[in-house]
Amino acid sequence: MKKYLLLTLAILLTVGTVPAVENYPYRSDYLWVTVPDHADWIYKTGETASIEVQFYKYGIPRDGTVEYGIADDLMPDDTKGTVHLKNGRCTINIGTARKPCFRDLRLRLTLDGIIYRHHVKVGFSPEKIRPYTKQPSDFRLFWNEALKEAARYPLTFTRELQPELSNDKTDCYLIKLELNRQHQAFYGYLMMPKNAHEGTCPVVLSPPGAGIKRIKDPNSRDYYPENGVIRFITEIHGMDPRMPEEYFENVRSAFDGRTNGYLYQGIDSRDHYYMKHVYLGLVRCIDMLTSLPEWDRRNVITVGGSQGGALALIAAALDERVNLCVANHPALSDMAAASQPGLTHGFPHFSTADGFLTADHLNTLAYYDVVCFAPYIKAKTYLTWGFNDNTCPPTTSYAVWNLLQCEKESLITPVNEHWTSDATNRHQLDWILKNLRN
């Protein structure tokens, strides 16, 4: 098969035994080029994968000894070796795999006293990957009852125009949406096409990525309202985005780390886990959006990446009003796999070292794992993921994709780490517009 030329970069960054490599450092003066001998980076189990490696500094091929390790996705190296660059090039045979998985080639070159790192993953029969996490027998009953209880609380929200975030095409409103009798709330920016007419606008819910942080600039994707689409960009912690950054920093210090982070809070009980009100809050967001007179009465869309990708999928599973779903590299996927040696697990990467992978905690997580929601999604779904992602690894993205029973499309971008390009983000709106119900 014709080789596919991948131009990638690397920096020195190691987390535990797995190199969390950033392949595109800003204004780098060096360049790694890795060329798998299958153009799509995908092999069948039993096939051998070979990768040509090139290294340049200042655009000039450099020779040297490359140390390499090979491992399953996110796992410690199981194979190590060295190879010499000649005229800046070498080829490494990374062998094969006997089970569906991803294999990660990790490179290290010491040159002029500086260490340069890089990695590249290839898949072996990834269409056959299945999650370790099993759906609880009362999964649907649990969430149906939770949704009924949440629906008893009346829709309550405030809406305040934000002139400084509005422009000649978009009106921006700050929303405070109450979720329940405990007065838990989401804040969000509602981006409305200016002078939108009643019954004309699709609505998009955009839940956030992981972390406790200020809502990103709501105008960063202003092409949504400019194309007649209402977009609600929300946070999930009840934090007013107008507060000083110092406040966010203080809350992050107290409530956004390993073991004390919000994804660990209440994990002893499926009923009291932090993410329960978050998942139910997604449906309340859709209640708010569909209460708007400008909603077209036909189209409800969810869009997100990482944690936001997980929440976009979960909202689509919980609420049949969602007819289109766009998700990038979903987090919160096959989390329980961390309890088994040698299995790749999804963000937030719970581990035995945390002391959180008890039987009770694993039972709770099963009610909140994307792989358990995936079979219930009826909305047409567009999923994007990359292979070099060490935050939401391709193994878990495939585990979700392979369970989707809805109409679905994918954009697989092997080169991507934990990001999508601006062009991909804009293309997703084009996909939405093409698939709207008329």
Coordinates of N, CA and C in Angstrom, one line a residue, residues 196-372:
A196 N -33.3 36.9 15.0 CA -33.8 35.6 14.6 C -35.3 35.6 14.7
H197 N -36.0 34.9 13.7 CA -37.4 34.9 13.7 C -37.9 33.6 14.4
E198 N -39.1 33.7 14.9 CA -39.7 32.6 15.6 C -39.8 31.3 14.8
G199 N -39.4 30.2 15.4 CA -39.5 28.9 14.7 C -38.5 28.7 13.6
T200 N -37.3 29.3 13.6 CA -36.4 29.2 12.5 C -35.1 28.6 12.8
C201 N -34.7 28.5 14.1 CA -33.3 28.2 14.4 C -33.1 26.8 15.0
P202 N -32.2 26.0 14.4 CA -31.8 24.8 15.2 C -31.1 25.2 16.4
V203 N -31.0 24.3 17.4 CA -30.3 24.6 18.7 C -29.2 23.6 18.9
V204 N -28.1 24.1 19.4 CA -26.9 23.3 19.7 C -26.5 23.5 21.1
L205 N -26.3 22.4 21.8 CA -25.7 22.3 23.2 C -24.3 22.0 23.1
S206 N -23.4 22.8 23.6 CA -22.0 22.6 23.6 C -21.4 22.5 25.0
P207 N -21.4 21.3 25.6 CA -20.9 21.1 27.0 C -19.3 21.2 27.0
P208 N -18.7 21.4 28.1 CA -17.3 21.7 28.2 C -16.4 20.5 28.3
G209 N -15.1 20.8 28.0 CA -14.1 19.8 28.3 C -13.8 19.8 29.8
A210 N -12.9 18.9 30.2 CA -12.7 18.7 31.6 C -12.0 19.9 32.3
G211 N -12.2 20.0 33.6 CA -11.5 21.0 34.4 C -12.5 22.1 34.9
I212 N -12.0 22.8 35.9 CA -12.8 23.9 36.4 C -12.1 25.2 35.9
K213 N -12.8 25.8 35.0 CA -12.2 26.9 34.2 C -13.3 27.8 33.7
R214 N -12.9 29.0 33.3 CA -13.8 30.0 32.7 C -14.3 29.4 31.4
I215 N -15.5 29.7 31.0 CA -16.0 29.4 29.7 C -15.2 30.1 28.7
K216 N -14.8 29.3 27.7 CA -14.0 29.9 26.6 C -14.7 31.1 25.9
D217 N -14.0 31.9 25.2 CA -14.5 33.0 24.4 C -15.7 32.5 23.6
P218 N -16.9 32.9 23.9 CA -18.1 32.4 23.2 C -18.1 32.8 21.7
N219 N -17.3 33.8 21.4 CA -17.3 34.2 20.0 C -16.3 33.4 19.1
S220 N -15.6 32.4 19.8 CA -14.5 31.7 19.1 C -15.1 30.9 17.9
R221 N -16.3 30.5 17.9 CA -17.0 29.8 16.8 C -18.3 30.5 16.5
D222 N -18.1 31.8 16.2 CA -19.3 32.6 15.9 C -20.0 32.2 14.6
Y223 N -19.4 31.3 13.8 CA -20.0 30.9 12.6 C -21.3 30.1 12.8
Y224 N -21.5 29.6 14.1 CA -22.8 29.0 14.4 C -23.9 30.0 14.3
P225 N -24.0 31.0 15.1 CA -25.1 32.0 15.0 C -25.1 32.7 13.6
E226 N -24.0 32.9 13.0 CA -23.9 33.5 11.7 C -24.6 32.7 10.7
N227 N -24.7 31.4 10.9 CA -25.4 30.5 10.0 C -26.8 30.1 10.5
G228 N -27.3 30.9 11.4 CA -28.7 30.8 11.8 C -28.9 29.7 12.9
V229 N -27.9 29.3 13.6 CA -27.9 28.3 14.6 C -27.7 28.9 16.0
I230 N -28.7 28.6 16.9 CA -28.5 29.0 18.3 C -27.6 28.0 19.0
R231 N -26.6 28.6 19.7 CA -25.6 27.7 20.4 C -25.5 28.1 21.9
F232 N -25.6 27.1 22.7 CA -25.5 27.3 24.2 C -24.2 26.6 24.6
I233 N -23.3 27.5 25.1 CA -22.0 27.0 25.6 C -22.0 27.0 27.1
T234 N -21.9 25.9 27.7 CA -22.1 25.8 29.1 C -20.9 25.3 29.9
E235 N -20.9 25.7 31.2 CA -19.9 25.0 32.1 C -20.8 24.1 33.0
I236 N -20.1 23.3 33.9 CA -20.9 22.3 34.6 C -20.7 22.4 36.1
H237 N -20.1 23.5 36.6 CA -19.8 23.6 38.0 C -20.5 24.8 38.8
G238 N -21.4 25.5 38.1 CA -22.1 26.5 38.7 C -21.3 27.7 39.0
M239 N -20.3 28.0 38.2 CA -19.4 29.1 38.4 C -19.6 30.2 37.4
D240 N -20.0 31.4 37.9 CA -20.3 32.5 37.0 C -19.0 32.9 36.2
P241 N -19.0 33.0 34.9 CA -17.8 33.3 34.2 C -17.3 34.7 34.3
R242 N -18.1 35.6 34.9 CA -17.7 36.9 35.1 C -16.9 37.1 36.4
M243 N -16.7 36.1 37.2 CA -15.9 36.2 38.4 C -14.4 36.3 38.0
P244 N -13.6 36.9 38.9 CA -12.2 37.1 38.7 C -11.5 35.8 38.5
E245 N -10.4 35.8 37.7 CA -9.7 34.5 37.4 C -9.1 34.0 38.7
E246 N -8.8 34.8 39.7 CA -8.2 34.4 40.9 C -9.2 33.4 41.6
Y247 N -10.5 33.7 41.5 CA -11.5 32.8 42.1 C -11.4 31.4 41.5
F248 N -11.3 31.3 40.1 CA -11.2 30.0 39.5 C -9.9 29.3 39.9
E249 N -8.8 30.1 40.0 CA -7.6 29.4 40.5 C -7.7 28.8 41.8
N250 N -8.4 29.5 42.8 CA -8.6 29.0 44.1 C -9.4 27.7 44.1
V251 N -10.5 27.7 43.3 CA -11.3 26.6 43.3 C -10.6 25.4 42.6
R252 N -9.8 25.7 41.6 CA -9.1 24.6 41.0 C -8.1 24.0 42.0
S253 N -7.4 24.8 42.8 CA -6.5 24.3 43.7 C -7.1 23.4 44.7
A254 N -8.4 23.7 45.1 CA -9.1 22.9 46.1 C -9.9 21.7 45.6
F255 N -10.2 21.8 44.2 CA -11.2 20.9 43.8 C -11.0 20.4 42.4
D256 N -9.8 20.3 41.9 CA -9.5 19.9 40.5 C -8.2 19.2 40.3
G257 N -7.9 18.4 41.3 CA -6.6 17.6 41.2 C -6.9 16.1 41.3
R258 N -5.9 15.3 41.3 CA -6.0 13.9 41.4 C -6.6 13.6 42.8
T259 N -7.5 12.7 42.8 CA -8.2 12.2 44.0 C -9.1 13.2 44.7
N260 N -8.8 14.5 44.6 CA -9.7 15.5 45.2 C -10.5 16.2 44.1
G261 N -10.4 15.8 42.9 CA -11.1 16.4 41.8 C -12.6 16.1 41.7
Y262 N -13.3 16.8 41.0 CA -14.8 16.6 41.0 C -15.2 15.3 40.4
L263 N -14.3 14.7 39.5 CA -14.6 13.4 39.0 C -14.5 12.3 40.0
Y264 N -13.9 12.6 41.2 CA -13.8 11.6 42.3 C -14.9 11.8 43.3
Q265 N -15.6 13.0 43.3 CA -16.5 13.3 44.4 C -17.7 12.4 44.3
G266 N -18.1 11.8 45.5 CA -19.3 11.0 45.6 C -19.2 9.7 44.9
I267 N -18.0 9.3 44.6 CA -17.9 8.0 43.8 C -18.3 6.8 44.6
D268 N -18.5 6.9 45.9 CA -19.0 5.8 46.7 C -20.4 5.3 46.3
S269 N -21.2 6.2 45.7 CA -22.6 5.9 45.5 C -23.0 6.4 44.1
R270 N -23.7 5.6 43.3 CA -24.2 6.0 42.0 C -25.2 7.1 42.2
D271 N -25.9 7.2 43.3 CA -26.9 8.2 43.6 C -26.3 9.6 43.9
H272 N -25.1 9.5 44.5 CA -24.5 10.8 45.0 C -23.2 11.2 44.2
Y273 N -22.9 10.5 43.1 CA -21.7 10.8 42.4 C -21.9 12.2 41.7
Y274 N -20.8 13.0 41.7 CA -20.9 14.3 41.2 C -21.5 14.5 39.9
M275 N -21.2 13.5 39.0 CA -21.6 13.7 37.6 C -23.1 13.4 37.4
K276 N -23.8 12.9 38.4 CA -25.2 12.7 38.2 C -26.0 13.9 37.9
H277 N -25.8 15.0 38.7 CA -26.5 16.2 38.4 C -26.0 16.9 37.1
V278 N -24.7 16.5 36.7 CA -24.2 17.0 35.4 C -25.0 16.4 34.3
Y279 N -25.1 15.1 34.3 CA -25.7 14.4 33.2 C -27.2 14.8 33.1
L280 N -27.9 14.9 34.2 CA -29.3 15.3 34.2 C -29.4 16.8 33.8
G281 N -28.3 17.6 34.1 CA -28.3 19.0 33.7 C -28.3 19.2 32.2
L282 N -27.7 18.2 31.5 CA -27.7 18.3 30.1 C -29.1 18.3 29.5
V283 N -30.0 17.5 30.1 CA -31.4 17.4 29.6 C -32.1 18.7 30.0
R284 N -31.7 19.3 31.1 CA -32.3 20.6 31.5 C -31.9 21.7 30.5
C285 N -30.6 21.6 30.1 CA -30.2 22.5 29.0 C -31.0 22.4 27.8
I286 N -31.3 21.2 27.4 CA -32.2 21.0 26.2 C -33.6 21.5 26.5
D287 N -34.1 21.3 27.7 CA -35.4 21.9 28.1 C -35.4 23.4 27.8
M288 N -34.3 24.1 28.3 CA -34.2 25.5 28.1 C -34.1 25.9 26.6
L289 N -33.3 25.2 25.8 CA -33.1 25.5 24.4 C -34.4 25.3 23.7
T290 N -35.1 24.3 24.0 CA -36.4 24.0 23.2 C -37.6 24.8 23.7
S291 N -37.3 25.6 24.8 CA -38.4 26.6 25.2 C -38.3 27.9 24.5
L292 N -37.2 28.1 23.8 CA -37.0 29.4 23.1 C -37.9 29.5 21.9
P293 N -38.6 30.6 21.8 CA -39.5 30.8 20.6 C -38.8 30.6 19.3
E294 N -37.5 31.0 19.2 CA -36.8 30.9 18.0 C -36.4 29.5 17.5
W295 N -36.5 28.5 18.4 CA -36.2 27.1 18.1 C -37.1 26.7 16.9
D296 N -36.5 25.9 16.0 CA -37.2 25.5 14.8 C -38.2 24.3 15.0
R297 N -38.2 23.8 16.2 CA -39.1 22.7 16.6 C -38.7 21.4 15.9
R298 N -37.6 21.3 15.4 CA -37.2 20.1 14.7 C -35.8 19.6 15.0
N299 N -34.8 20.5 15.3 CA -33.4 20.1 15.3 C -32.8 20.5 16.7
V300 N -32.3 19.4 17.4 CA -31.6 19.6 18.6 C -30.3 18.9 18.4
I301 N -29.2 19.6 18.6 CA -27.8 19.0 18.3 C -26.9 19.1 19.5
T302 N -26.1 18.1 19.8 CA -25.1 18.2 20.8 C -23.7 18.1 20.2
V303 N -22.8 19.0 20.7 CA -21.4 19.0 20.1 C -20.4 19.2 21.2
G304 N -19.3 18.4 21.2 CA -18.3 18.6 22.2 C -17.1 17.8 22.0
G305 N -16.0 18.1 22.7 CA -14.8 17.3 22.6 C -14.2 16.9 23.9
S306 N -13.6 15.8 24.0 CA -13.1 15.2 25.3 C -14.2 15.0 26.3
Q307 N -14.1 15.6 27.5 CA -15.2 15.5 28.4 C -16.5 16.0 27.7
G308 N -16.4 17.1 26.9 CA -17.5 17.6 26.2 C -18.0 16.6 25.2
G309 N -17.1 15.8 24.6 CA -17.6 14.8 23.6 C -18.3 13.7 24.3
A310 N -17.9 13.3 25.5 CA -18.6 12.3 26.3 C -20.0 12.9 26.7
L311 N -20.0 14.1 27.1 CA -21.3 14.7 27.5 C -22.3 14.9 26.3
A312 N -21.7 15.2 25.1 CA -22.5 15.3 23.9 C -23.2 13.9 23.6
L313 N -22.4 12.8 23.7 CA -23.0 11.5 23.5 C -24.0 11.1 24.6
I314 N -23.7 11.4 25.8 CA -24.6 11.0 26.9 C -25.9 11.8 26.8
A315 N -25.8 13.1 26.5 CA -27.1 13.8 26.3 C -27.9 13.2 25.2
A316 N -27.3 12.8 24.1 CA -28.0 12.2 23.0 C -28.7 10.9 23.4
A317 N -28.0 10.1 24.3 CA -28.6 8.9 24.8 C -29.7 9.1 25.8
L318 N -29.6 10.2 26.6 CA -30.6 10.4 27.6 C -31.9 11.1 27.0
D319 N -31.7 11.9 26.0 CA -32.8 12.7 25.5 C -33.0 12.5 24.0
E320 N -34.2 11.9 23.7 CA -34.5 11.5 22.3 C -34.8 12.7 21.4
R321 N -34.9 13.9 22.0 CA -35.1 15.1 21.2 C -33.8 15.4 20.4
V322 N -32.7 14.9 20.8 CA -31.4 15.1 20.1 C -31.5 14.3 18.8
N323 N -31.3 14.9 17.7 CA -31.3 14.2 16.4 C -30.0 14.2 15.7
L324 N -29.0 15.1 16.2 CA -27.7 15.0 15.6 C -26.7 15.2 16.8
C325 N -25.6 14.4 16.7 CA -24.6 14.5 17.8 C -23.2 14.5 17.1
V326 N -22.4 15.4 17.5 CA -21.0 15.5 17.1 C -20.1 15.4 18.3
A327 N -19.2 14.5 18.3 CA -18.3 14.3 19.4 C -16.8 14.0 18.9
N328 N -15.9 14.7 19.6 CA -14.5 14.4 19.3 C -13.9 13.7 20.5
H329 N -13.1 12.7 20.2 CA -12.3 11.9 21.2 C -12.9 11.9 22.6
P330 N -14.0 11.2 22.7 CA -14.8 11.2 24.0 C -14.0 10.7 25.2
A331 N -14.0 11.5 26.3 CA -13.5 11.0 27.6 C -14.5 10.1 28.3
L332 N -14.2 9.7 29.5 CA -15.2 9.0 30.4 C -15.6 7.7 29.7
S333 N -14.7 7.1 29.0 CA -15.0 5.9 28.2 C -14.2 4.7 28.6
D334 N -14.8 3.6 29.0 CA -14.2 2.4 29.4 C -13.3 2.6 30.6
M335 N -13.7 3.4 31.6 CA -12.9 3.8 32.7 C -12.5 2.6 33.6
A336 N -13.4 1.6 33.7 CA -13.2 0.5 34.6 C -12.0 -0.4 34.0
A337 N -11.6 -0.2 32.8 CA -10.5 -1.1 32.3 C -9.2 -0.8 33.0
A338 N -9.2 0.3 33.8 CA -8.0 0.6 34.6 C -7.8 -0.4 35.7
S339 N -8.8 -1.2 36.0 CA -8.7 -2.2 37.1 C -8.0 -3.4 36.6
Q340 N -7.8 -3.6 35.3 CA -7.2 -4.8 34.8 C -5.9 -4.5 34.2
P341 N -4.8 -5.3 34.6 CA -3.5 -5.1 34.1 C -3.5 -5.3 32.6
G342 N -2.8 -4.3 31.9 CA -2.7 -4.5 30.4 C -3.8 -4.0 29.6
L343 N -4.9 -3.4 30.2 CA -6.0 -2.9 29.4 C -5.9 -1.3 29.4
T344 N -6.2 -0.8 28.2 CA -6.2 0.6 28.0 C -7.5 1.2 28.5
H345 N -7.4 2.3 29.3 CA -8.6 2.9 29.9 C -8.7 4.4 29.5
G346 N -9.9 4.9 29.7 CA -10.1 6.3 29.2 C -9.9 7.3 30.4
F347 N -9.8 8.6 29.9 CA -9.8 9.7 30.9 C -11.0 9.6 31.8
P348 N -10.8 9.9 33.1 CA -9.7 10.5 33.8 C -8.6 9.6 34.3
H349 N -8.5 8.4 33.7 CA -7.4 7.5 34.1 C -7.3 7.2 35.6
F350 N -8.4 6.7 36.1 CA -8.4 6.2 37.5 C -7.3 5.1 37.5
S351 N -6.6 4.9 38.6 CA -5.6 3.9 38.7 C -5.7 3.2 40.1
T352 N -5.0 2.1 40.1 CA -5.0 1.4 41.4 C -4.2 2.2 42.4
A353 N -3.2 3.0 41.9 CA -2.4 3.8 42.8 C -3.3 4.8 43.5
D354 N -4.3 5.3 42.9 CA -5.2 6.3 43.6 C -6.0 5.6 44.7
G355 N -6.1 4.3 44.7 CA -6.9 3.7 45.7 C -8.4 3.8 45.5
F356 N -8.8 4.2 44.3 CA -10.2 4.4 44.0 C -10.9 3.3 43.2
L357 N -10.1 2.3 42.8 CA -10.7 1.3 42.0 C -11.2 0.1 42.8
T358 N -12.0 0.4 43.8 CA -12.7 -0.6 44.6 C -13.9 -1.1 43.9
A359 N -14.4 -2.2 44.3 CA -15.6 -2.8 43.7 C -16.8 -1.8 43.7
D360 N -17.0 -1.1 44.8 CA -18.1 -0.1 44.9 C -17.9 1.0 43.9
H361 N -16.6 1.5 43.8 CA -16.4 2.6 42.8 C -16.5 2.2 41.4
L362 N -16.1 1.0 41.1 CA -16.2 0.5 39.7 C -17.7 0.3 39.4
N363 N -18.5 -0.1 40.4 CA -19.9 -0.2 40.2 C -20.5 1.1 39.8
T364 N -20.1 2.2 40.6 CA -20.7 3.5 40.3 C -20.3 4.0 38.9
L365 N -19.0 3.8 38.5 CA -18.5 4.3 37.2 C -19.3 3.6 36.1
A366 N -19.7 2.4 36.2 CA -20.4 1.7 35.1 C -21.7 2.5 34.7
Y367 N -22.3 3.2 35.7 CA -23.5 3.9 35.4 C -23.2 5.3 34.7
Y368 N -22.0 5.6 34.6 CA -21.6 6.9 34.1 C -20.6 6.8 32.9
D369 N -20.4 5.6 32.4 CA -19.4 5.4 31.3 C -20.1 5.5 30.0
V370 N -19.4 6.2 29.1 CA -20.0 6.5 27.7 C -20.3 5.1 27.0
V371 N -19.5 4.1 27.2 CA -19.7 2.9 26.5 C -21.1 2.2 26.9
C372 N -21.6 2.6 28.1 CA -22.9 2.0 28.5 C -24.0 2.8 27.9

